[in-house]
Short mmCIF file of C-alpha atoms and ligand atoms in Angstrom, two decimals:
data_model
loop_
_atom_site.label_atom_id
_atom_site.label_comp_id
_atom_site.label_asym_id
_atom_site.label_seq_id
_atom_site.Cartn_x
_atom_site.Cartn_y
_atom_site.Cartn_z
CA UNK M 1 -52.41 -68.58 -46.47
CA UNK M 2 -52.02 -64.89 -45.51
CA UNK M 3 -53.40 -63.23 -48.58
CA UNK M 4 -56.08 -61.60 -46.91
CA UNK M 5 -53.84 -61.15 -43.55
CA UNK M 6 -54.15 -57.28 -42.51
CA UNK M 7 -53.97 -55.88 -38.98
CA UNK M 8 -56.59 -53.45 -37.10
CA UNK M 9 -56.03 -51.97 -33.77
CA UNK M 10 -58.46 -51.06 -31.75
CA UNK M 11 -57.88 -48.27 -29.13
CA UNK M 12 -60.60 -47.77 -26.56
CA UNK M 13 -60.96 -46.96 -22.84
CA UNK M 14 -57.30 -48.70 -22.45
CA UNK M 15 -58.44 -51.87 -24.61
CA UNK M 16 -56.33 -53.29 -27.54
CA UNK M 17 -58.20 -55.99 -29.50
CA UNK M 18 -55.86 -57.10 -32.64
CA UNK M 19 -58.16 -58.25 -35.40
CA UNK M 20 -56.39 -60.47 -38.35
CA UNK M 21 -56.52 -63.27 -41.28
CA UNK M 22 -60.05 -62.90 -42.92
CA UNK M 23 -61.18 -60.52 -39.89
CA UNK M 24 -61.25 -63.26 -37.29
CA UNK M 25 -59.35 -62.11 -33.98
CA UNK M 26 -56.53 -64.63 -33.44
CA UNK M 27 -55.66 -62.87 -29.92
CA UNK M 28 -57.75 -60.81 -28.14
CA UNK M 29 -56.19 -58.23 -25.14
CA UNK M 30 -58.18 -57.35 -22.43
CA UNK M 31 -58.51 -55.24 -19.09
CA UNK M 32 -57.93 -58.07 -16.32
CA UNK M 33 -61.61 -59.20 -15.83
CA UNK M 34 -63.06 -60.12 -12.42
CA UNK M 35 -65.52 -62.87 -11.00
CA UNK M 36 -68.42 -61.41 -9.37
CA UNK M 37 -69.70 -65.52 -8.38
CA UNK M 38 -67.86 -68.32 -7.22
CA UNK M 39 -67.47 -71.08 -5.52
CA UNK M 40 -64.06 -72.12 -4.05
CA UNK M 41 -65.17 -74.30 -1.20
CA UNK M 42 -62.88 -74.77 1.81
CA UNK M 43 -59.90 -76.99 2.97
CA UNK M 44 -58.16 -79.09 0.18
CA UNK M 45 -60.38 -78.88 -2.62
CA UNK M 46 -60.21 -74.88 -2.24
CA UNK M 47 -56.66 -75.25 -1.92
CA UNK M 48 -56.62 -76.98 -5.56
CA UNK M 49 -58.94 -75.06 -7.11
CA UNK M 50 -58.40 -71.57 -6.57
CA UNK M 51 -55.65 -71.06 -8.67
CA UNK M 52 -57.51 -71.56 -11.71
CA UNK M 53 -59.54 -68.26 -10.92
CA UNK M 54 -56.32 -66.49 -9.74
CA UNK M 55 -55.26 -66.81 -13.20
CA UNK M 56 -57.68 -65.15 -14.74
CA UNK M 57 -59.14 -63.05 -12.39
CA UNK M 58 -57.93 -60.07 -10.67
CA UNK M 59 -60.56 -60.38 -8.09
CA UNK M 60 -63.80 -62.56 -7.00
CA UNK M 61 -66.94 -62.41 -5.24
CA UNK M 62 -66.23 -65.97 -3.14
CA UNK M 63 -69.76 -68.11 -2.00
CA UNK M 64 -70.21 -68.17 1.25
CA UNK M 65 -71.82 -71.69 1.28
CA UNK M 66 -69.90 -73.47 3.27
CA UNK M 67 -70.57 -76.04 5.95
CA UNK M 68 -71.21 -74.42 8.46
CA UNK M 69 -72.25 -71.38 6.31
CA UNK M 70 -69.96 -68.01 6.40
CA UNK M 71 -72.46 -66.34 8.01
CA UNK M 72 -70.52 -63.80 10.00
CA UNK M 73 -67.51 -60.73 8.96
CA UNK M 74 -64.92 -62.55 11.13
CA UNK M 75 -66.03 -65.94 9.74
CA UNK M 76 -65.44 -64.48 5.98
CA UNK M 77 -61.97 -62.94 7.01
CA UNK M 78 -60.63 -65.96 8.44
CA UNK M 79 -61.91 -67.68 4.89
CA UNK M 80 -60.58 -64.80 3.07
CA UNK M 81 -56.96 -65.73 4.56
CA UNK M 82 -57.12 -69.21 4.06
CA UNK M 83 -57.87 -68.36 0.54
CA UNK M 84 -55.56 -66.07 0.25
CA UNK M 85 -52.43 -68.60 2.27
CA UNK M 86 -53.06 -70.93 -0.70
CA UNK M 87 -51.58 -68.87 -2.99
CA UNK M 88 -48.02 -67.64 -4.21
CA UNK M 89 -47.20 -64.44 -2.57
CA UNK M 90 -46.93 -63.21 -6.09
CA UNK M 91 -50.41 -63.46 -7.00
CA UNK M 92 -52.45 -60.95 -6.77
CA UNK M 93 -55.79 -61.69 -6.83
CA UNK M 94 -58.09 -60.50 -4.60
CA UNK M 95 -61.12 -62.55 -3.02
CA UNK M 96 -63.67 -60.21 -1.63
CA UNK M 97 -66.79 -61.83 0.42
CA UNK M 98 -70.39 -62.33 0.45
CA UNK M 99 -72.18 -63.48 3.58
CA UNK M 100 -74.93 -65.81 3.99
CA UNK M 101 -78.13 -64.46 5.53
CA UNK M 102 -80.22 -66.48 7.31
CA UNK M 103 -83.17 -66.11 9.07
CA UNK M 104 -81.84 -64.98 12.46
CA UNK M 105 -78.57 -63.01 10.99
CA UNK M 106 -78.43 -60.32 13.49
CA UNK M 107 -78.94 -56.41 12.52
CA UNK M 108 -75.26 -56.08 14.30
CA UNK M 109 -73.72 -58.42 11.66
CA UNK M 110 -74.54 -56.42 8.79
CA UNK M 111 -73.93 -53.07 10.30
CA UNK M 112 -70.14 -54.76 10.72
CA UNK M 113 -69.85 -55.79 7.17
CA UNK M 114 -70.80 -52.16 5.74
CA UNK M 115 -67.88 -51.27 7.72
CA UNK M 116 -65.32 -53.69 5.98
CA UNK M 117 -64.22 -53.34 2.47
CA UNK M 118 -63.54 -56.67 1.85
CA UNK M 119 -66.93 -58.16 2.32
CA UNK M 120 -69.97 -56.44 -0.80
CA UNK M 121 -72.75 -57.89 1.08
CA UNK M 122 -75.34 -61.00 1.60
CA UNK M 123 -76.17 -63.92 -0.28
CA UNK M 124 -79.90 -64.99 -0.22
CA UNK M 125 -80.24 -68.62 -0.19
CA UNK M 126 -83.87 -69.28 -0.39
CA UNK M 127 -83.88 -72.12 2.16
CA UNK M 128 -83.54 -75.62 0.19
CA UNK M 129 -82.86 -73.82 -3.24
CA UNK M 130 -79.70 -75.40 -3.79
CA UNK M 131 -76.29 -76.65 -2.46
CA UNK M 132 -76.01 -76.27 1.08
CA UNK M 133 -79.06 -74.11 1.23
CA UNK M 134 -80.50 -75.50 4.09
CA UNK M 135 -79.32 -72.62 6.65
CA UNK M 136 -80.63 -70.37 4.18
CA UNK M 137 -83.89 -67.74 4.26
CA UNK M 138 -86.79 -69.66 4.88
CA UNK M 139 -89.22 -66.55 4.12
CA UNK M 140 -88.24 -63.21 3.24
CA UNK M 141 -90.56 -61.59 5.29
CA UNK M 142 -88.13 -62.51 8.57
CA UNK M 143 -85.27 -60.52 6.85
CA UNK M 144 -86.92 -57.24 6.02
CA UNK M 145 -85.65 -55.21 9.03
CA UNK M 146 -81.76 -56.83 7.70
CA UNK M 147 -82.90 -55.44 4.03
CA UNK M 148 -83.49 -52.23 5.39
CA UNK M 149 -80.39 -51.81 6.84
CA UNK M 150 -78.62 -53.42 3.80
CA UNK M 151 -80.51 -50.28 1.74
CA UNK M 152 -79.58 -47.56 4.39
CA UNK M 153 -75.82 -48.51 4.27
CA UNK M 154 -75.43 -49.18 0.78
CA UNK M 155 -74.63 -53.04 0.84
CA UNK M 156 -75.29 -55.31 -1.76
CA UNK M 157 -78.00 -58.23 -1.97
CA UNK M 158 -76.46 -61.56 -4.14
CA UNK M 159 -79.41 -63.18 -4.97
CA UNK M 160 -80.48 -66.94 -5.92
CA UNK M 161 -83.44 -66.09 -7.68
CA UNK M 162 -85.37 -69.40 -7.66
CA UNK M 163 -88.52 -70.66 -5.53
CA UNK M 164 -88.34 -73.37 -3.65
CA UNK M 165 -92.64 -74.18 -3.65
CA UNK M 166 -92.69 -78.14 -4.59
CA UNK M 167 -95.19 -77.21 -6.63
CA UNK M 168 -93.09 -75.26 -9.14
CA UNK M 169 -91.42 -77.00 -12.26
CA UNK M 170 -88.18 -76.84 -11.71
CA UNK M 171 -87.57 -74.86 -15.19
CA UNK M 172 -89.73 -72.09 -13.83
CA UNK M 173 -88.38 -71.71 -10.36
CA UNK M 174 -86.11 -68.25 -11.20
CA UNK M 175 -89.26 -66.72 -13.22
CA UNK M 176 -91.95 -67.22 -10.29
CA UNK M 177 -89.12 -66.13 -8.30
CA UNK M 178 -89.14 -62.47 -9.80
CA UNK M 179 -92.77 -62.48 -9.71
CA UNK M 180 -93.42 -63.60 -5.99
CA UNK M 181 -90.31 -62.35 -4.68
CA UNK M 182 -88.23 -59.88 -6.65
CA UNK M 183 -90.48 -57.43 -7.96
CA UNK M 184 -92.18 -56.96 -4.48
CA UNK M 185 -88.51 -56.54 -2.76
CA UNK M 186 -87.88 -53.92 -5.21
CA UNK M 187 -91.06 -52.18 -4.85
CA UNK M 188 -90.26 -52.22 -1.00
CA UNK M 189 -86.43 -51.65 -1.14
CA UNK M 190 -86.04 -49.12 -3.83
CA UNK M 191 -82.61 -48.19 -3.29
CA UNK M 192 -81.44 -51.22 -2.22
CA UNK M 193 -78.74 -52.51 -4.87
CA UNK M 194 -79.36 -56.22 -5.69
CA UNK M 195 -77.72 -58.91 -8.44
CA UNK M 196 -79.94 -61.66 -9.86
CA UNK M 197 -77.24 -63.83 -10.00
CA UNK M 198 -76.80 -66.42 -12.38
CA UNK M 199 -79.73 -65.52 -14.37
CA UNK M 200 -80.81 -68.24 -16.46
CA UNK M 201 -84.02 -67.45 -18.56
CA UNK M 202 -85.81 -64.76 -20.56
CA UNK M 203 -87.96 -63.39 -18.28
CA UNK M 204 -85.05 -62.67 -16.06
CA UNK M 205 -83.20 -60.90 -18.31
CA UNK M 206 -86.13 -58.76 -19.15
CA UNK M 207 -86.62 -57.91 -15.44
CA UNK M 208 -83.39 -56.61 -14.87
CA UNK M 209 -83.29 -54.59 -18.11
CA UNK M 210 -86.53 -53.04 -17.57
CA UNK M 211 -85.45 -52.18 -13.51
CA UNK M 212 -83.95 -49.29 -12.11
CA UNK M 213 -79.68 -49.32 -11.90
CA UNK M 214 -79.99 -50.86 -8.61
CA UNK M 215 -80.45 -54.16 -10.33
CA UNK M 216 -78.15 -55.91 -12.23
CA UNK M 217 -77.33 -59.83 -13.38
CA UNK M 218 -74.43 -62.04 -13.68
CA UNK M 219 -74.34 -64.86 -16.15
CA UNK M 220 -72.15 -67.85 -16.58
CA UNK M 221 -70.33 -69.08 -19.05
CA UNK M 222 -72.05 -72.45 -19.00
CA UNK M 223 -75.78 -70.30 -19.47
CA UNK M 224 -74.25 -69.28 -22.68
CA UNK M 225 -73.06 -71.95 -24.30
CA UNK M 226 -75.31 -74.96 -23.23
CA UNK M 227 -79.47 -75.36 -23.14
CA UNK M 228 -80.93 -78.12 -21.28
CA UNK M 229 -80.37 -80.56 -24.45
CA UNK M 230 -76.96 -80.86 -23.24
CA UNK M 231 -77.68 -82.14 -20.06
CA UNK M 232 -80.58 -84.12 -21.03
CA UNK M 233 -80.50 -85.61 -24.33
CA UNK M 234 -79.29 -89.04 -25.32
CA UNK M 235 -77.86 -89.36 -22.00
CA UNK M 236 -78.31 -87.88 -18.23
CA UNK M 237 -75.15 -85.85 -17.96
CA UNK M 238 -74.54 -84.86 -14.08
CA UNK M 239 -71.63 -82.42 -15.23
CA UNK M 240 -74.11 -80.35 -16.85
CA UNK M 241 -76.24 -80.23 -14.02
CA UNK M 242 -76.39 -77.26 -12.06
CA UNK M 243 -79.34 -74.43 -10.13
CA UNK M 244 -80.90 -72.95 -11.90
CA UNK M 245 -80.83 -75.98 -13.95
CA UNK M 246 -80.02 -74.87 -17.91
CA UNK M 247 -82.97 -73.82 -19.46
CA UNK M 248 -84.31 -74.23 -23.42
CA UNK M 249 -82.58 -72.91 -26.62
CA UNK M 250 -84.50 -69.55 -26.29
CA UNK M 251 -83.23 -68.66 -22.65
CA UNK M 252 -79.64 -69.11 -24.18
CA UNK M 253 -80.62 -66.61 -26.73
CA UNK M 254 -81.62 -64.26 -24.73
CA UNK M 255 -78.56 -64.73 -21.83
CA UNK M 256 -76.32 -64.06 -25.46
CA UNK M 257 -78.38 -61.51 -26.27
CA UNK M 258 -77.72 -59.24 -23.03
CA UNK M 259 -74.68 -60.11 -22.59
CA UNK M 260 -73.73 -59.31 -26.06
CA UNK M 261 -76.15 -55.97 -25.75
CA UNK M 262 -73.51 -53.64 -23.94
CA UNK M 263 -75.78 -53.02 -21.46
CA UNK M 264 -73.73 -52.93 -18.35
CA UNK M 265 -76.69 -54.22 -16.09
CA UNK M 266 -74.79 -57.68 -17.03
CA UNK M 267 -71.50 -58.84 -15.92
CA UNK M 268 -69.53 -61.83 -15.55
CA UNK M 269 -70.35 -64.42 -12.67
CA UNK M 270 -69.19 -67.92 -13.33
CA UNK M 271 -70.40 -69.62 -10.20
CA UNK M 272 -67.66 -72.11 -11.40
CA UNK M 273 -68.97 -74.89 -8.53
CA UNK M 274 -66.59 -77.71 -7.61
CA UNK M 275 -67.68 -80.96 -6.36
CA UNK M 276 -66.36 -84.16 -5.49
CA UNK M 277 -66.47 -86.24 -8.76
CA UNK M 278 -68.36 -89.50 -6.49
CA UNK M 279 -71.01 -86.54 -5.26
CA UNK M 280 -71.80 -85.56 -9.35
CA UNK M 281 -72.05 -89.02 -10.69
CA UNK M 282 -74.66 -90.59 -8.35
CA UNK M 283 -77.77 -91.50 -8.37
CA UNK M 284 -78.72 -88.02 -6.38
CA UNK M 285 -76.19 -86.15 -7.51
CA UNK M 286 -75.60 -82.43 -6.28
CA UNK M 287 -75.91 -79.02 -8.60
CA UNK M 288 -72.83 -77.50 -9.84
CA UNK M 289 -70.68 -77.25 -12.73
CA UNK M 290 -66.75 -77.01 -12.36
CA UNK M 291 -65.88 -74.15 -15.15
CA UNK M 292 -62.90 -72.63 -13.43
CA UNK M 293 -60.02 -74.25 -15.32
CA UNK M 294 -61.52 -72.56 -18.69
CA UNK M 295 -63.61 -70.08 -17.45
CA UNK M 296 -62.30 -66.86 -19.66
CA UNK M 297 -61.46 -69.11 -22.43
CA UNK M 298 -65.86 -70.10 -22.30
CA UNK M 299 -67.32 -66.92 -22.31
CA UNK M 300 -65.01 -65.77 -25.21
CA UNK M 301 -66.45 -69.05 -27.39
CA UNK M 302 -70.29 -67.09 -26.17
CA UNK M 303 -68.81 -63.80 -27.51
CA UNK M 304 -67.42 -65.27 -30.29
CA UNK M 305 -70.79 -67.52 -31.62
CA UNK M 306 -72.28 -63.85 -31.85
CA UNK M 307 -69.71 -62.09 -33.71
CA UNK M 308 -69.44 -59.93 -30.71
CA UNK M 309 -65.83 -60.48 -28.89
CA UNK M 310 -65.27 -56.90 -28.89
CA UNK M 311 -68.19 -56.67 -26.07
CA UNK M 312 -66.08 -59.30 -24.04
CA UNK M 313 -64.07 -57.04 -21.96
CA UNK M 314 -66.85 -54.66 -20.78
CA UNK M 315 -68.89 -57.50 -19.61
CA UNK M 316 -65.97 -59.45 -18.01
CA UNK M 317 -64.10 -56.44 -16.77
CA UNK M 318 -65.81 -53.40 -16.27
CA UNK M 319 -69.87 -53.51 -15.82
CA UNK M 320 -69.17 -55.73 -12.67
CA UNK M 321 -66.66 -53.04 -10.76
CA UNK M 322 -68.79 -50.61 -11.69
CA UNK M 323 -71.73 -52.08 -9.89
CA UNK M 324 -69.73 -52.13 -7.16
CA UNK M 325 -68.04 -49.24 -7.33
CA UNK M 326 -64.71 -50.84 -7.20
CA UNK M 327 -61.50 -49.26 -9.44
CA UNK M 328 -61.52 -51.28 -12.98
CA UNK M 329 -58.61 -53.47 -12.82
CA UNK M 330 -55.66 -52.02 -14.40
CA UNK M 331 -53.57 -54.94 -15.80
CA UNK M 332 -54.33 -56.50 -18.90
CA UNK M 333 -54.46 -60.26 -20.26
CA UNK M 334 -54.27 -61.68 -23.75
CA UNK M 335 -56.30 -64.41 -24.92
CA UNK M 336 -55.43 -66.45 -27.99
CA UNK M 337 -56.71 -68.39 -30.58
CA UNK M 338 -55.21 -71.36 -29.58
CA UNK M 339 -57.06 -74.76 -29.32
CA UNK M 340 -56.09 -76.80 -26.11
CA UNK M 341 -57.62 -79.88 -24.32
CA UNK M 342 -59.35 -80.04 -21.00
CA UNK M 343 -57.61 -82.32 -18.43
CA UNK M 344 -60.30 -85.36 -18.29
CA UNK M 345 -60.33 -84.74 -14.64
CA UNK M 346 -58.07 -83.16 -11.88
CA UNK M 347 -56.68 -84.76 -8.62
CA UNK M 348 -56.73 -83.23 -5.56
CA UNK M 349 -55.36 -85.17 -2.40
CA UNK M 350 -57.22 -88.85 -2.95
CA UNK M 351 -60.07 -87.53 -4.68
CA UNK M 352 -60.94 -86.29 -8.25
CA UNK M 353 -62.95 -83.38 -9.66
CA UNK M 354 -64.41 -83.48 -13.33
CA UNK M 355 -63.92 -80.26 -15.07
CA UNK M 356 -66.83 -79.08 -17.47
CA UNK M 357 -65.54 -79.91 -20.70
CA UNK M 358 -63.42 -82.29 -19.65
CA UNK M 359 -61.37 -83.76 -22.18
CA UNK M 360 -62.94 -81.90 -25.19
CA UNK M 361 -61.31 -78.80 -26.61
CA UNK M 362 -61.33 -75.64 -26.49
CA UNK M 363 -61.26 -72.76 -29.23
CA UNK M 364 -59.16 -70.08 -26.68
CA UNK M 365 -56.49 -69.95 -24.40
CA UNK M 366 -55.50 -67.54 -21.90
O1 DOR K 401 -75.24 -75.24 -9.41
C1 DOR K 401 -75.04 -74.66 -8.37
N1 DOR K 401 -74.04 -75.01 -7.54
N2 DOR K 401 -75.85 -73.65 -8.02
C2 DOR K 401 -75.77 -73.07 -6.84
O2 DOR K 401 -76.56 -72.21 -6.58
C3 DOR K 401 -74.80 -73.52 -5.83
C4 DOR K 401 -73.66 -74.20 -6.44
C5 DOR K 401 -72.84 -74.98 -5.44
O3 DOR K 401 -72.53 -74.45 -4.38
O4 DOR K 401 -72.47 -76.11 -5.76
ZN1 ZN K 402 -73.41 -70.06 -6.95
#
């Protein structure tokens, strides 16, 4: 039935959104949007993996925890060209690099990394926070001459804003975080640009909108659409298991909520997180969610729930470039209304890696 069918266009800053049958958007143009968090890994499984983000991304912020940890500039530009080898020459995405501070990262080392454009600055691990945390920052404190350089020369801190005190429920790790850590760093490093990255509950979103423009937040796509229900009721699921763990109903809200906001404090950061499927469903199994293959397709379902996919594109592929002062990509993508299945997992060499979402569908396609 196209009785209702009419067609707006929507012109602005270079976007064209198509809006038809009974206003719903059945395809959706975009600028090409960027990653500003993820996760390829190394070796084979980064060799399957990153073309999902190629094909969506124009560029990506790539993790740099590794083992051994990336935790020097010639470390990250080897990665950077292995990354880069296991693509088509055609593609052009672009991974850019964070490196991983720890507590004896040398002054030197970031003093070479404000010097290279390919690498946006230093990932704080607090030490035992999460995956392969262990080399991370085991107190602050010991990095403050590092920050100080880091705010003299313009680089940017990527931080995982969660406590590691035993003490601490684990659902309000990221909001003692901000009030331990993050608001004293900011009172002591004014001009020192950081991201609260993945940024998971209510009190974090109402730090970062209340801060000064040096601080800003990605979000991921799995924030958005689940609350710890998914993960947790009828059923432990370890594919819904990630750090910072999902949160309640209301933390969702208010993740959809800023994103949804225009406020270009918040930008897209999927911290799509491969893992071995045997290291997920164990009896210890490790944090991470693998959103990669349907990343774009995710956050478009957020946008959509809130009647707000015309806010999609400056989240996904502006606020984040602007932060870091990067040229907005130029190419454009088209997403469609167009409901396709998640593989029910992917093979990689001998081993297998379970997609979130895996076999269920999925509203848009890229
Ligand atoms: O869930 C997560 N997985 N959170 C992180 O901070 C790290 C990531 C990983 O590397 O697997
Ligand atoms: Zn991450």
């Amino acid at each position: 039935m196209r009785l209702f069918k009419f067609l707006i266009m929507l012109h602005h800053g270079g976007c064209l959104a198509i809006l038809t049958e009974r206003f719903l958007m059945d395809s959706l143009i975009i600028r090409r949007p960027d990653d500003w968090h993820l996760h390829l890994r190394d070796g084979a499984m980064m060799r399957h993996v990153v073309k999902y983000s190629a094909e969506q991304f124009g560029r990506a912020l790539i993790m740099p925890n590794l083992r051994p940890p990336i935790t020097r500039v010639d470390q990250a530009l080897d990665y950077q060209a292995r990354i880069l080898e296991a693509l088509p020459a055609s593609t052009s995405f672009q991974p850019l690099m964070s490196l991983y501070l720890t507590d004896t990262t040398p002054v030197s080392e970031v003093i070479a990394a404000a010097e290279n454009p390919f690498i946006l600055g230093f990932k704080l691990y607090p030490s035992g926070a999460t995956t392969n945390s262990e080399e991370g920052v085991t107190d602050i404190e010991k990095i403050y001459g590092l920050l100080e350089t880091m705010e003299r020369l313009d680089l940017v801190l990527q931080i995982h804003g969660e406590v590691t005190d035993p003490d601490i429920d684990i659902f309000d790790r990221e909001k003692v975080f901000i009030e331990r850590e993050l608001i004293p760093l900011t009172e002591r490093f004014p001009a020192l640009r950081m991201v609260l990255e993945h940024v998971t509950t209510r009190e974090g979103v109402d730090f970062v909108r209340s801060s000064p423009d040096t601080i800003a937040a990605t979000v991921t796509a799995h924030h958005l659409l689940y609350n710890r229900n998914h993960l947790l009721a009828g059923g432990v699921r370890p594919h819904y298991y990630c750090l910072p763990v999902l949160k309640r109903q209301i933390h969702r809200q208010a993740l959809l909520q800023a994103v949804t906001s225009g406020n270009p404090k918040f930008f897209l950061g999927t911290d799509s997180a491969p893992h071995p499927r045997g290291s997920k469903e164990s009896a210890c199994g490790c944090a991470g969610c693998f959103t990669a293959p349907a990343a774009l397709a995710m956050y478009a379902q957020a946008f959509e729930s809130q009647g707000a996919l015309s806010k999609l594109e400056d989240f996904a592929s502006s606020f984040g470039a602007d932060f870091y002062r990067l040229p907005r990509n130029q190419a454009l993508i088209t997403l469609q209304r167009e409901s396709w299945k998640l593989p029910d997992v992917l093979l990689y060499d001998d081993a297998e890696i379970i997609p979130l979402n895996a076999g269920e569908t999925i509203p848009w396609k890229l």
